[in-house]
């Protein structure tokens, strides 16, 4: 058969099934049969590269690697929206509109405000030619290859009315069920969990390998048409036509003839929005008529013809049943509240983090208290207060333990830190298991095929007692253990063997020395080259290294002062694990924060403090410990010290949230 004809036939079939699935929710073919068509087309394209079309459906499975995304100037700036939080502000917006339009009749289109990543799509001659991120609103990154993996976005359209060139704007997102599925898989393999669907989407859109992006099943809703013609008179017309043409337009929008019906829309969606496949944090209200939009115009930052209304962050009230104290791998103790399960923002909440003893004191938690819990975009909700009207005066206050809940050794509170620590790092079982899990993770020794459960099992059976014992494992150690076939044992042993070639910087990070994150480990390796030199380094030599301060230096010295640690290092060395590295250089992520200094304060959702510090350094910024007038930013987490906040305010230092920091990147 004519190859080209068969390729066309395959493309038509695949597009037909795709459209039915994504536009009409109809499955006309089994997944298996669909994949077979797609692989047949892929094979033909590989064999006949000259016949490959750039809107071929195979583009959706990715395969291209982008080393560095090109920066593109937006044809029209990507602005943001003004926010309102209550009825009064919204009515004021409506009065402004009425006044500006001189009492002319007008209508609104209400849409949900999708919580994802703003994207711009350029079409030329009916084909998608570019997908761009918002960036700073003026210039964004060209992520076309990644955008093409969104199955609901047409790569080409056959239609007589759309102009040769037009642009669409929309919100790219990771559907909640995909986010939960990825996190489930990550928890099984011991990888750190993704913080929330929005960050996961924005991280995924910036991945270099589009084949990985394709596997993450990102999706998108289009919410604006920008043309150079006057094709549509109203926003409504554009939404209807684009939907007809197969573009993903969420069918949640409504036309409202006055502000009262806008309020009705807000009310209608306040709970129903939790049933949608993605998070929404409010609604967007837009003037329907394009002519009126033009007359209302823009301020420097946002249109005068649109505004958003943000739903209050959701709060639930429930009973606190008990507090558990979790032991981290460095011995840090985190109080976690066990709650009477309650439904909040689409999920059943059973636990909430209380961060540390200070926070427990601040909340003054008593047994049986009814507590308010709040959830932003994060996975773990937090307790924000206690309903005092419900307190039973006979119930006693929760007291932070004096001893480790696991090994019973006395807890210590390090001067100047909010955390309590179990100092028994050599014998506390939870700490040891945590250290082994830390050692095998991808960023460290990257020992695949060895999950948390296997480590727990090997530790409980006393087959391993620290990371050096991993290198002594043989097939015999697995005999009599449930669930291990010879193939899986071989896989584990060969991953362990492979880890012997992992560079020293990752091994040093894997050792889990308190306050030595991945970047600090890298800096230490660049400076000292080997574990032998690092061990011999004096306090003064350590603090002479950029970014190494008192806290890190003392932690390193304390680590090497323990004979068990020296013994561990010797045994790793005997097993040929890399303990030195010549020619080391720092792997920089970007220079976006070059010349900028940061103070970090409080507790964060996406990073621990070392991780946040690493992120700043890897992007060219500097972390300093105290606030001065030269400081550029204070990154404020939860529970930050009031004195820092006051000082920053006095000196008019820019105070940013964790989210704003991520936006800087
Ligand atoms: S219209 C001039 N409609 O909200 C801006 N934006 O602050 C016009 N967003 O990052 C934007 N859902 O990506 C519009 N239905 C919707 C939206 C929406 C989410 C995002 C948008 C932008 C932010 C604007």
XYZ file of C-alpha atoms and ligand atoms in Angstrom:
689
model
C 0.000 0.000 0.000
C 1.079 3.570 -0.625
C 2.901 4.615 2.545
C 1.871 8.199 2.357
C -1.772 7.245 1.936
C -1.615 4.928 4.928
C -0.043 7.702 7.019
C -2.849 10.101 6.054
C -5.406 7.449 6.863
C -3.853 6.844 10.281
C -3.736 10.575 11.021
C -7.400 10.991 10.127
C -8.442 8.034 12.239
C -6.382 9.121 15.255
C -7.677 12.694 15.017
C -11.242 11.435 14.760
C -10.903 9.279 17.896
C -9.100 12.035 19.751
C -11.792 14.600 18.956
C -14.575 12.243 19.961
C -12.803 11.580 23.245
C -11.786 15.103 24.150
C -14.668 17.080 22.713
C -17.606 14.736 23.059
C -16.426 12.460 25.845
C -17.015 9.407 23.645
C -14.674 6.404 23.488
C -15.012 5.006 19.974
C -12.071 2.633 20.276
C -10.208 0.744 23.015
C -7.025 2.279 24.470
C -5.024 -0.650 23.156
C -6.307 -0.312 19.585
C -5.710 3.448 19.751
C -2.111 2.935 20.890
C -1.580 0.467 18.063
C -2.660 3.048 15.477
C -0.394 5.620 17.062
C 2.629 3.316 17.126
C 2.054 2.279 13.529
C 2.112 5.968 12.560
C 5.196 6.591 14.688
C 7.003 3.716 13.029
C 6.109 4.948 9.543
C 7.249 8.458 10.451
C 10.578 7.147 11.713
C 11.109 5.223 8.513
C 9.932 8.110 6.300
C 11.011 11.335 7.976
C 10.243 13.387 4.876
C 6.546 12.638 5.219
C 6.262 13.818 8.841
C 3.727 16.620 9.304
C 4.306 19.079 12.097
C 0.692 18.760 13.214
C 0.864 14.961 13.249
C -0.861 13.489 16.321
C 2.440 11.776 17.203
C 3.655 15.200 18.322
C 1.482 14.670 21.367
C 3.613 11.824 22.674
C 6.621 14.094 22.705
C 10.172 12.957 22.145
C 11.886 16.288 21.579
C 14.405 17.614 24.060
C 14.689 21.378 24.518
C 17.963 22.374 26.171
C 17.014 25.989 26.738
C 13.594 27.494 26.016
C 13.729 30.447 23.626
C 12.371 33.715 24.913
C 9.506 35.163 22.836
C 7.977 38.639 23.028
C 4.206 38.504 23.386
C 2.281 40.214 20.584
C -0.043 41.599 23.273
C 1.209 41.787 26.860
C -0.201 39.117 29.163
C -1.737 41.190 31.921
C -3.143 40.172 35.241
C -6.566 40.826 36.722
C -7.675 43.071 39.558
C -8.992 41.072 42.501
C -12.099 41.488 44.614
C -12.949 39.528 47.711
C -16.474 40.640 48.600
C -19.800 41.860 47.286
C -19.058 45.535 48.045
C -15.852 45.592 45.957
C -17.614 43.804 43.152
C -20.453 46.329 43.157
C -17.904 49.138 43.066
C -16.366 47.561 39.969
C -19.838 47.440 38.413
C -20.433 51.140 39.230
C -17.130 52.099 37.612
C -18.107 50.172 34.479
C -21.572 51.753 34.380
C -20.138 55.235 34.765
C -17.486 54.705 32.101
C -20.040 53.373 29.622
C -22.336 56.332 30.256
C -25.326 54.270 31.303
C -25.256 52.204 28.099
C -26.609 48.656 28.430
C -23.940 46.017 29.023
C -23.612 42.317 29.859
C -21.053 40.232 31.674
C -19.648 36.805 30.941
C -18.764 34.943 34.116
C -16.160 32.193 34.017
C -14.368 30.198 36.638
C -10.844 31.282 37.472
C -8.767 28.230 36.720
C -5.777 27.677 38.939
C -2.958 26.696 36.619
C -0.473 28.323 34.288
C -1.332 31.095 31.797
C -0.476 30.086 28.220
C -0.605 31.758 24.851
C -1.203 29.808 21.628
C -0.359 31.163 18.184
C -2.107 29.725 15.138
C -1.053 30.373 11.559
C -2.838 28.979 8.506
C -4.914 26.782 10.779
C -1.904 25.219 12.502
C -0.632 25.613 16.027
C 2.805 27.161 15.576
C 3.705 28.335 19.088
C 2.851 27.765 22.727
C 4.307 30.338 25.120
C 4.309 30.796 28.891
C 3.283 34.092 30.467
C 6.823 34.816 31.736
C 6.926 38.396 32.980
C 3.895 39.306 30.854
C 6.047 40.927 28.163
C 8.250 37.977 27.253
C 7.623 34.304 27.864
C 9.279 30.960 27.115
C 8.604 29.088 23.904
C 7.346 25.707 25.153
C 5.671 24.653 21.892
C 6.844 21.032 22.069
C 5.402 20.627 25.539
C 2.163 22.416 24.708
C 1.647 20.074 21.764
C 1.322 17.181 24.230
C -1.988 18.630 25.515
C -4.419 16.323 23.797
C -7.399 18.672 23.970
C -5.608 21.462 22.054
C -6.108 21.079 18.283
C -2.798 21.024 16.417
C -4.648 21.991 13.261
C -8.154 23.145 12.415
C -10.033 23.107 9.183
C -12.324 26.093 9.102
C -13.081 28.790 6.598
C -13.821 31.642 8.948
C -10.842 31.927 11.278
C -8.193 34.326 9.978
C -4.734 33.285 8.802
C -3.227 34.452 12.083
C -4.840 34.505 15.506
C -3.936 33.910 19.101
C -5.684 32.158 21.979
C -5.063 32.466 25.678
C -5.854 29.824 28.218
C -4.914 28.127 31.444
C -2.792 24.976 31.298
C -3.306 22.672 34.258
C -2.631 19.283 35.736
C -5.988 17.585 36.418
C -6.378 16.749 40.103
C -6.668 12.996 39.507
C -3.367 12.989 37.588
C -1.714 14.959 40.394
C -2.970 12.454 42.959
C -1.878 9.512 40.823
C 1.660 10.902 40.433
C 1.916 11.543 44.150
C 0.656 8.057 44.922
C 3.399 6.601 42.719
C 5.963 8.911 44.287
C 4.977 7.917 47.803
C 5.429 4.255 46.878
C 8.906 4.869 45.512
C 9.879 7.164 48.374
C 10.219 10.264 46.190
C 9.277 13.668 47.612
C 5.653 14.559 46.904
C 4.625 17.329 44.496
C 3.212 20.265 46.451
C 0.017 21.048 44.535
C -1.444 20.703 41.040
C -0.558 24.278 40.054
C 3.155 23.985 40.845
C 3.214 20.525 39.289
C 1.732 21.915 36.075
C 4.155 24.814 35.928
C 7.124 22.514 36.656
C 5.960 20.040 34.010
C 5.487 22.691 31.304
C 9.132 23.678 31.875
C 10.526 20.154 31.506
C 13.092 19.636 28.792
C 11.927 16.228 27.635
C 8.510 16.475 25.999
C 8.052 12.698 26.183
C 7.995 12.988 29.983
C 5.582 15.917 29.709
C 3.301 13.832 27.489
C 3.092 11.142 30.174
C 1.822 13.690 32.678
C -1.411 14.302 30.774
C -1.614 18.060 31.160
C -4.797 19.748 30.032
C -5.979 23.268 29.211
C -9.023 25.538 29.074
C -9.060 28.366 26.541
C -10.587 31.613 27.818
C -9.734 34.293 25.246
C -9.508 34.890 21.481
C -7.214 37.647 20.217
C -7.467 38.435 16.528
C -6.433 41.335 14.333
C -9.846 41.261 12.644
C -13.319 41.974 13.966
C -14.449 38.418 13.513
C -16.476 38.303 16.707
C -18.528 41.100 18.248
C -18.674 39.558 21.680
C -16.678 37.252 23.943
C -19.718 34.957 23.997
C -19.589 34.490 20.212
C -15.922 33.581 20.389
C -16.510 30.995 23.134
C -19.333 29.350 21.178
C -17.448 29.267 17.866
C -14.187 28.041 19.385
C -16.013 25.275 21.240
C -17.731 24.249 17.990
C -14.349 24.043 16.312
C -13.139 21.626 18.975
C -11.180 23.940 21.276
C -11.370 23.117 24.980
C -13.764 25.721 26.374
C -14.996 24.833 29.839
C -18.773 24.749 29.661
C -19.074 26.480 33.007
C -19.380 30.029 31.667
C -22.609 32.015 31.799
C -23.901 35.300 30.503
C -25.190 37.644 33.228
C -27.184 40.776 32.504
C -26.472 42.489 35.829
C -24.273 42.307 38.915
C -27.026 40.539 40.892
C -26.896 37.573 38.544
C -23.073 37.647 38.779
C -23.517 37.203 42.538
C -25.841 34.294 41.780
C -23.117 32.691 39.614
C -20.602 33.098 42.450
C -22.992 31.433 44.882
C -23.843 28.642 42.445
C -20.200 27.648 41.943
C -18.932 28.172 45.485
C -19.296 24.437 46.278
C -19.966 22.906 42.867
C -16.492 23.941 41.681
C -15.032 21.214 43.918
C -16.506 18.632 41.548
C -14.453 19.928 38.607
C -11.315 18.110 37.427
C -9.081 21.043 38.450
C -8.731 23.621 41.209
C -10.410 26.980 40.810
C -9.816 29.824 43.216
C -12.493 32.275 42.106
C -14.389 33.555 39.131
C -13.545 36.013 36.339
C -16.148 38.600 35.272
C -15.700 40.053 31.790
C -17.619 42.628 29.788
C -19.155 40.683 26.915
C -19.054 43.255 24.106
C -15.621 43.717 22.504
C -16.415 47.331 21.519
C -17.225 48.158 25.135
C -14.090 46.324 26.280
C -12.062 48.556 23.993
C -13.677 51.718 25.346
C -13.046 50.684 28.931
C -9.418 49.913 28.120
C -6.606 49.008 30.506
C -4.695 50.312 33.485
C -0.932 49.646 33.496
C -1.467 46.200 34.956
C -4.950 44.974 34.168
C -8.027 45.476 32.020
C -10.795 47.794 33.252
C -13.340 45.542 31.566
C -12.659 42.470 33.703
C -12.059 41.597 37.325
C -11.717 38.471 39.389
C -13.583 37.516 42.512
C -11.644 35.253 44.864
C -13.499 32.751 47.001
C -12.440 32.898 50.641
C -9.850 30.196 51.359
C -11.842 27.282 52.615
C -12.164 26.669 56.293
C -13.614 23.704 58.133
C -14.107 23.050 61.819
C -13.440 19.705 63.425
C -12.366 18.044 66.646
C -8.710 17.433 67.418
C -8.443 13.809 68.573
C -4.764 13.595 69.480
C -1.331 14.844 68.495
C 1.334 12.521 67.068
C 4.976 13.505 67.107
C 6.812 12.482 63.949
C 10.546 11.893 63.985
C 12.371 13.152 60.887
C 15.604 11.711 59.520
C 17.682 14.394 61.227
C 15.850 13.816 64.502
C 13.560 16.857 64.178
C 10.222 16.341 65.871
C 7.065 17.577 64.095
C 3.711 17.627 65.884
C 0.853 16.438 63.679
C -2.786 16.760 64.720
C -5.060 13.762 64.226
C -8.500 15.095 63.420
C -12.019 13.839 63.325
C -12.192 13.399 59.509
C -13.806 16.362 57.779
C -14.451 17.244 54.137
C -12.575 20.322 52.918
C -11.983 21.668 49.404
C -12.669 18.374 47.736
C -10.716 16.049 50.040
C -11.237 14.260 53.323
C -8.844 15.697 55.899
C -7.654 13.489 58.745
C -4.418 15.176 59.768
C -2.908 18.647 59.909
C 0.638 19.779 60.566
C 1.342 21.996 63.585
C 5.005 22.572 62.525
C 6.673 22.917 65.955
C 6.330 23.569 69.678
C 6.035 27.356 69.201
C 3.032 26.870 67.006
C 1.484 24.507 69.560
C 1.939 27.162 72.226
C 0.535 29.873 69.988
C -2.587 27.823 69.295
C -2.877 26.811 72.967
C -4.334 23.453 71.925
C -6.359 21.512 74.495
C -7.723 17.988 74.295
C -11.125 17.867 72.605
C -10.765 21.356 71.135
C -12.735 22.203 68.024
C -10.163 23.633 65.624
C -10.412 25.587 62.384
C -8.459 24.116 59.507
C -7.650 25.907 56.313
C -6.399 24.717 52.980
C -4.749 26.871 50.349
C -3.238 25.146 47.331
C -1.136 22.885 49.541
C -1.500 19.203 50.266
C -1.261 19.465 54.024
C -3.854 21.718 55.613
C -3.037 23.762 58.670
C -4.753 24.548 61.926
C -5.397 28.261 62.042
C -7.241 28.638 65.330
C -9.394 27.170 68.076
C -13.118 27.732 68.558
C -12.913 28.928 72.176
C -16.701 28.887 72.597
C -16.524 25.109 72.382
C -13.686 24.495 74.834
C -14.321 22.106 77.671
C -12.570 23.710 80.690
C -11.987 20.331 82.288
C -9.804 19.117 79.426
C -6.063 19.568 79.709
C -3.583 21.275 77.432
C -1.428 19.229 75.007
C 2.159 19.166 76.255
C 5.134 18.806 73.911
C 6.980 15.596 74.881
C 10.318 15.707 76.658
C 11.430 12.370 75.166
C 11.576 10.894 71.681
C 8.319 9.025 70.917
C 10.394 6.355 69.185
C 13.574 5.706 71.183
C 12.679 7.607 74.365
C 15.929 9.583 74.492
C 15.665 13.121 75.817
C 14.735 15.807 73.280
C 16.920 18.868 72.858
C 15.915 22.283 71.588
C 18.809 23.875 69.741
C 19.398 27.514 70.673
C 17.736 29.814 68.135
C 15.790 27.034 66.365
C 12.075 26.334 66.600
C 12.539 22.567 66.361
C 13.107 19.974 69.047
C 15.535 17.200 68.124
C 16.101 13.613 69.156
C 19.908 13.500 69.398
C 20.123 9.699 69.334
C 20.901 9.656 65.616
C 22.836 6.397 65.745
C 20.209 4.248 67.412
C 16.777 5.875 67.019
C 15.036 3.441 64.574
C 12.892 6.047 62.785
C 15.888 8.298 62.242
C 17.986 5.440 60.915
C 15.284 4.311 58.482
C 14.802 7.948 57.442
C 18.539 8.284 56.810
C 18.599 5.164 54.654
C 15.607 6.451 52.656
C 17.391 9.772 52.241
C 20.557 8.014 51.080
C 18.848 6.008 48.335
C 16.732 8.847 46.877
C 17.259 10.049 43.310
C 19.054 13.245 44.286
C 21.519 11.177 46.365
C 22.706 7.633 45.544
C 19.712 7.023 43.276
C 19.269 3.370 44.230
C 16.246 2.374 42.195
C 14.136 -0.711 42.903
C 14.603 -0.319 46.648
C 11.462 1.157 48.170
C 10.577 2.374 51.646
C 8.834 -0.898 52.467
C 11.881 -3.012 51.594
C 14.081 -0.795 53.745
C 11.651 -1.107 56.660
C 11.620 -4.867 56.250
C 15.409 -5.251 56.018
C 15.819 -2.989 59.036
C 13.144 -4.728 61.144
C 14.835 -8.078 60.394
C 18.194 -6.553 61.438
C 19.660 -7.302 57.998
C 20.742 -3.683 57.604
C 21.405 -1.163 60.357
C 22.874 1.686 58.326
C 23.581 2.719 54.723
C 26.945 0.955 54.546
C 25.179 -2.368 55.136
C 23.350 -1.955 51.815
C 26.628 -2.722 50.062
C 26.984 -6.012 51.928
C 23.579 -7.351 50.816
C 23.546 -10.629 48.891
C 20.808 -12.833 47.451
C 20.925 -14.918 50.624
C 19.719 -11.967 52.721
C 16.391 -11.993 50.875
C 15.707 -15.685 51.291
C 12.684 -16.250 53.507
C 11.435 -12.682 53.002
C 7.971 -12.435 51.466
C 7.445 -10.951 48.023
C 10.947 -11.160 46.533
C 11.464 -13.048 43.277
C 14.971 -13.692 42.023
C 14.439 -11.045 39.313
C 13.515 -8.327 41.819
C 16.443 -9.276 44.080
C 18.797 -9.020 41.100
C 17.345 -5.605 40.251
C 17.933 -4.341 43.789
C 21.490 -5.655 43.917
C 22.397 -4.225 40.530
C 20.987 -0.784 41.474
C 23.140 -0.861 44.591
C 26.169 -1.833 42.509
C 25.425 0.997 40.052
C 25.323 3.531 42.886
C 29.052 2.979 43.486
C 29.725 5.241 40.528
C 27.527 8.102 41.797
C 29.749 11.181 42.253
C 30.965 12.133 45.707
C 28.864 15.331 45.907
C 25.719 13.202 45.864
C 27.183 10.746 48.360
C 27.988 13.614 50.714
C 24.430 14.901 50.403
C 23.203 11.328 50.932
C 25.027 11.065 54.253
C 22.349 13.405 55.590
C 24.558 15.682 57.678
C 22.172 18.191 59.273
C 21.955 21.442 57.245
C 24.002 19.998 54.359
C 21.569 20.088 51.445
C 22.452 19.186 47.845
C 23.978 22.578 46.974
C 25.973 22.926 50.157
C 27.324 19.416 49.578
C 28.349 20.493 46.102
C 30.123 23.605 47.417
C 31.962 21.543 50.017
C 33.102 19.052 47.399
C 34.346 21.818 45.115
C 36.370 23.222 47.990
C 37.632 20.100 49.760
C 37.494 17.421 47.006
C 37.416 14.431 49.375
C 35.810 13.233 52.569
C 39.306 12.963 54.020
C 39.972 16.692 53.488
C 36.505 17.669 54.670
C 36.968 15.738 57.883
C 40.319 17.442 58.461
C 38.918 20.949 57.802
C 38.926 23.329 60.762
C 36.041 25.597 61.731
C 37.817 28.592 60.158
C 38.463 26.732 56.921
C 34.829 25.694 56.755
C 33.342 29.139 57.291
C 35.739 30.593 54.722
C 33.730 28.738 52.034
C 31.029 30.940 50.447
C 27.545 30.185 51.840
C 28.917 28.110 54.748
C 28.096 29.789 58.031
C 28.428 28.987 61.678
C 25.458 26.621 61.794
C 26.632 24.413 58.925
C 30.285 24.416 60.026
C 29.387 23.284 63.546
C 27.091 20.599 62.207
C 29.881 19.192 59.980
C 32.379 19.204 62.833
C 29.915 17.487 65.136
C 29.220 14.831 62.463
C 32.886 13.907 62.095
C 33.467 13.891 65.858
C 31.467 10.663 66.207
C 33.448 7.454 65.866
C 30.416 5.628 64.479
C 30.281 8.100 61.591
C 33.975 7.549 60.874
C 33.386 3.816 60.948
C 30.432 4.246 58.535
C 32.570 6.271 56.122
C 35.372 3.690 56.267
C 32.944 0.905 55.454
C 31.479 2.900 52.525
C 35.025 3.443 51.286
C 35.801 -0.272 51.530
C 32.713 -0.947 49.390
C 34.128 1.429 46.759
C 31.486 4.151 47.150
C 32.866 7.445 45.750
C 34.356 9.540 48.551
C 36.345 12.003 46.489
C 35.912 13.965 43.301
C 38.372 15.963 41.238
C 37.344 18.706 38.770
C 34.100 19.484 40.517
C 31.997 22.431 39.419
C 28.637 23.732 40.552
C 25.720 22.856 38.279
C 23.850 26.117 38.022
C 20.131 26.130 37.115
C 19.863 29.765 36.011
C 21.171 33.260 36.714
C 17.717 34.729 37.329
C 18.524 35.744 40.913
C 21.995 37.090 40.185
C 22.973 40.010 42.429
C 19.919 39.511 44.664
C 20.143 38.743 48.369
C 17.553 36.883 50.428
C 16.722 36.257 54.063
C 14.615 33.155 54.692
C 12.247 33.111 57.646
C 9.509 30.730 58.732
C 8.247 27.397 57.497
C 7.520 26.667 53.824
C 5.196 24.365 51.926
C 7.362 23.327 48.976
C 10.828 23.361 50.494
C 12.572 22.736 53.758
C 14.873 25.625 54.617
C 17.981 23.950 53.198
C 16.106 23.189 49.991
C 14.992 26.803 49.637
C 18.513 27.994 50.302
C 19.825 25.598 47.636
C 17.274 26.860 45.130
C 18.373 30.462 45.670
C 22.060 29.651 45.297
C 21.530 27.440 42.237
C 19.817 30.355 40.533
C 22.593 32.813 41.270
C 21.191 34.467 44.431
C 22.782 34.895 47.846
C 21.378 33.894 51.216
C 22.196 36.108 54.182
C 21.205 35.657 57.783
C 20.264 39.134 58.948
C 18.143 41.961 57.617
C 19.938 45.116 56.557
C 19.053 47.991 54.264
C 21.044 46.290 51.478
C 18.817 43.237 51.505
C 16.661 42.673 48.411
C 14.033 40.214 49.634
C 12.701 38.644 52.801
C 10.956 35.356 51.971
C 8.259 34.976 54.583
C 6.969 31.509 55.429
C 4.440 30.478 58.044
C 5.226 31.374 61.654
C 8.025 33.771 60.822
C 9.491 35.760 63.697
C 7.686 39.086 64.326
C 10.978 40.934 64.943
C 12.236 40.082 61.430
C 8.968 41.245 59.949
C 9.089 44.506 61.873
C 12.680 45.200 60.881
C 11.971 44.446 57.223
C 8.997 46.812 57.311
C 11.058 49.553 58.941
C 13.715 49.291 56.231
C 11.068 48.949 53.475
C 12.509 45.617 52.369
C 10.397 43.740 49.854
C 8.634 40.890 51.694
C 7.592 38.043 49.421
C 5.726 34.796 49.901
C 7.020 31.405 48.811
C 4.729 31.596 45.788
C 6.077 34.993 44.771
C 9.576 33.594 45.130
C 8.678 30.767 42.743
C 7.318 33.384 40.348
C 10.676 35.195 40.488
C 12.258 32.014 39.178
S -8.925 36.324 31.484
C -6.059 40.360 31.216
N -10.132 34.170 32.299
O -5.883 34.470 35.874
C -6.149 39.029 31.813
N -7.953 34.612 33.132
O -4.846 37.361 36.807
C -7.324 38.297 31.244
N -7.111 32.876 34.666
O -2.797 34.232 34.948
C -7.362 36.971 31.790
N -8.892 31.587 34.593
O -4.187 32.801 33.371
C -9.005 34.920 32.386
N -11.346 32.296 32.940
C -10.232 33.039 32.990
C -9.141 32.654 33.796
C -8.012 33.483 33.836
C -7.672 31.744 35.098
C -5.760 33.355 35.064
C -4.919 33.836 33.923
C -3.992 34.844 34.556
C -4.724 35.246 35.780
C -5.112 36.703 35.652
